[in-house]
Amino acid sequence: MRGTRQPFGVWWLLLLLAAIPLTPVQATHPECSIILHLQEREAECLETIRSENQSNESPESSSWKGCLREWDGVSCWPAVSIGQSQAVTCQEILQVFKKSQVLISRNCTESGWSSPTPPYYACELDGSNKDTEAKGAYFATVKVLYTCGYSTSLAALLLAIGIFSCFRKLHCTRNSIHIHFFTSFIMRGAAVFIKDSVLFADESINHCTMSTVNCKVAIAFFQYSVLANFYWLLVEGMYLQTLLLFTFTSDKRYFWWYTLIGWGVPMLIVSLWIFARLQYDNHGCWDDYASLYWWVIKAPILFAIFMNFLIFLNVIRMLVQKIRSPDVGKNYKQQYMRLAKSTLLLIPLFGVHYVVFALFPEHIGVEARLYFELVLGSYQGFLVALLYCFLNGEVQAEIQRNWGKWQSSMESNVFNLVTQDFTA
């Protein structure tokens, strides 16, 4: 009978996926590409079966005895007569078996197709078990590192926001922009943890074929937080450039435009991406970077990085002019240099690796991509808090001033208590 007998194919696929380490650290998962490849081959096989039926090319006459074309869950077996056999190489099944020389064969008997001999799991993965174990250990280590990194960054960023919010002398447009920038990092770290918990909390669920509202919302929130992160970095660069161009200007006049760029533009982009996915590509969990609609997210990020690079060059040019100009006071020069050191370091640091990897397909350099985007990327929030807050001379002076006031107040209270006890 023509059909899709799948028990042994499905079990073999489960064994294969168990051998390949899960990587909940990237939106395009290696094991998902295997499932998608098998689904494409199944669709091709079923389409061939339908075409043969319509064109009467299939041997279905009563005088002919044999096995009809069949998809068994892994391979498409052509029609053959009883007593004949058909064989495929492991490499023909999947490219991950390119080093395996095993032939999988099936015989056509009077009762139909026989089971594959040897079974599909006889195909050896490309690489030894040691390699597979090493990759598994690598991905586990990456997850531990980025979990520690994002936790450290979240703690540092929350402390930095608390410092900027508590001290009234630190309330200004510049620090308000920093707070929004910190918030985008907090959202990005939280989005990574939410995405992992939704997609990988239940190991019994196949995340490759998951298509729930929760997982789509988690991915959409993740994409929004990443976009907001890059666009608030762009705002930091724009603010520095504005500060250098217009020494005397109203910061509040531009602040609402900065807010619109930092939060509004990413919201518009993600809304367009969600609409496109719902209308034209609403399958899976929207975490496939192979989709053409991924460019709705990717192109604006590259645009923000490109604009930041232009700002980077322009700010360097203006800084040289400002520092050399005799008309600029010493205090203004120090202010320019303090803000410029932080922003000029962050712009290339945050953008270079993204541009480099954007030039290559998503499956190229997976391990290096994971390391840069997750391990090093997870500590970016901590670096931002360090540069803009903890190493900021203005912040340090304000903390020391308030610490001195608090100590004086405590000493005064203790002195009053001792005096009261003595007089009593």
Coordinates of N, CA and C in Angstrom, one line a residue, residues 182 338 341-343 345-346 349 382-392:
F182 N 20.2 51.8 29.6 CA 20.3 50.7 30.6 C 19.0 49.9 30.6
R338 N 34.8 63.3 28.6 CA 34.3 62.3 29.5 C 33.1 61.5 28.8
K341 N 34.6 59.4 25.5 CA 35.4 58.2 25.8 C 34.4 57.0 25.9
S342 N 33.3 57.2 26.6 CA 32.4 56.1 26.8 C 31.7 55.7 25.5
T343 N 31.1 56.8 24.8 CA 30.3 56.5 23.6 C 31.1 56.0 22.5
L345 N 33.8 54.3 22.6 CA 34.2 52.9 22.9 C 33.1 52.0 22.6
L346 N 31.8 52.4 22.9 CA 30.7 51.5 22.8 C 30.3 51.3 21.3
L349 N 32.4 48.7 19.5 CA 32.3 47.5 20.3 C 31.0 46.7 20.1
F382 N 26.9 45.1 31.7 CA 27.8 45.4 32.8 C 28.8 46.5 32.4
L383 N 29.3 46.3 31.2 CA 30.3 47.3 30.7 C 29.7 48.7 30.5
V384 N 28.5 48.8 30.1 CA 27.8 50.0 29.9 C 27.6 50.7 31.3
A385 N 27.1 49.9 32.3 CA 27.0 50.5 33.6 C 28.3 50.9 34.2
L386 N 29.4 50.2 33.9 CA 30.7 50.6 34.4 C 31.2 51.9 33.8
L387 N 31.0 52.0 32.5 CA 31.5 53.2 31.8 C 30.7 54.5 32.1
Y388 N 29.4 54.3 32.0 CA 28.5 55.5 32.2 C 28.2 55.9 33.6
C389 N 28.4 54.9 34.6 CA 28.0 55.2 35.9 C 29.1 55.0 36.9
F390 N 29.6 53.8 37.1 CA 30.5 53.5 38.2 C 31.9 54.2 38.0
L391 N 32.3 54.4 36.8 CA 33.6 55.0 36.5 C 33.4 56.5 36.2
N392 N 32.2 57.0 36.3 CA 31.9 58.4 36.0 C 32.3 59.3 37.2

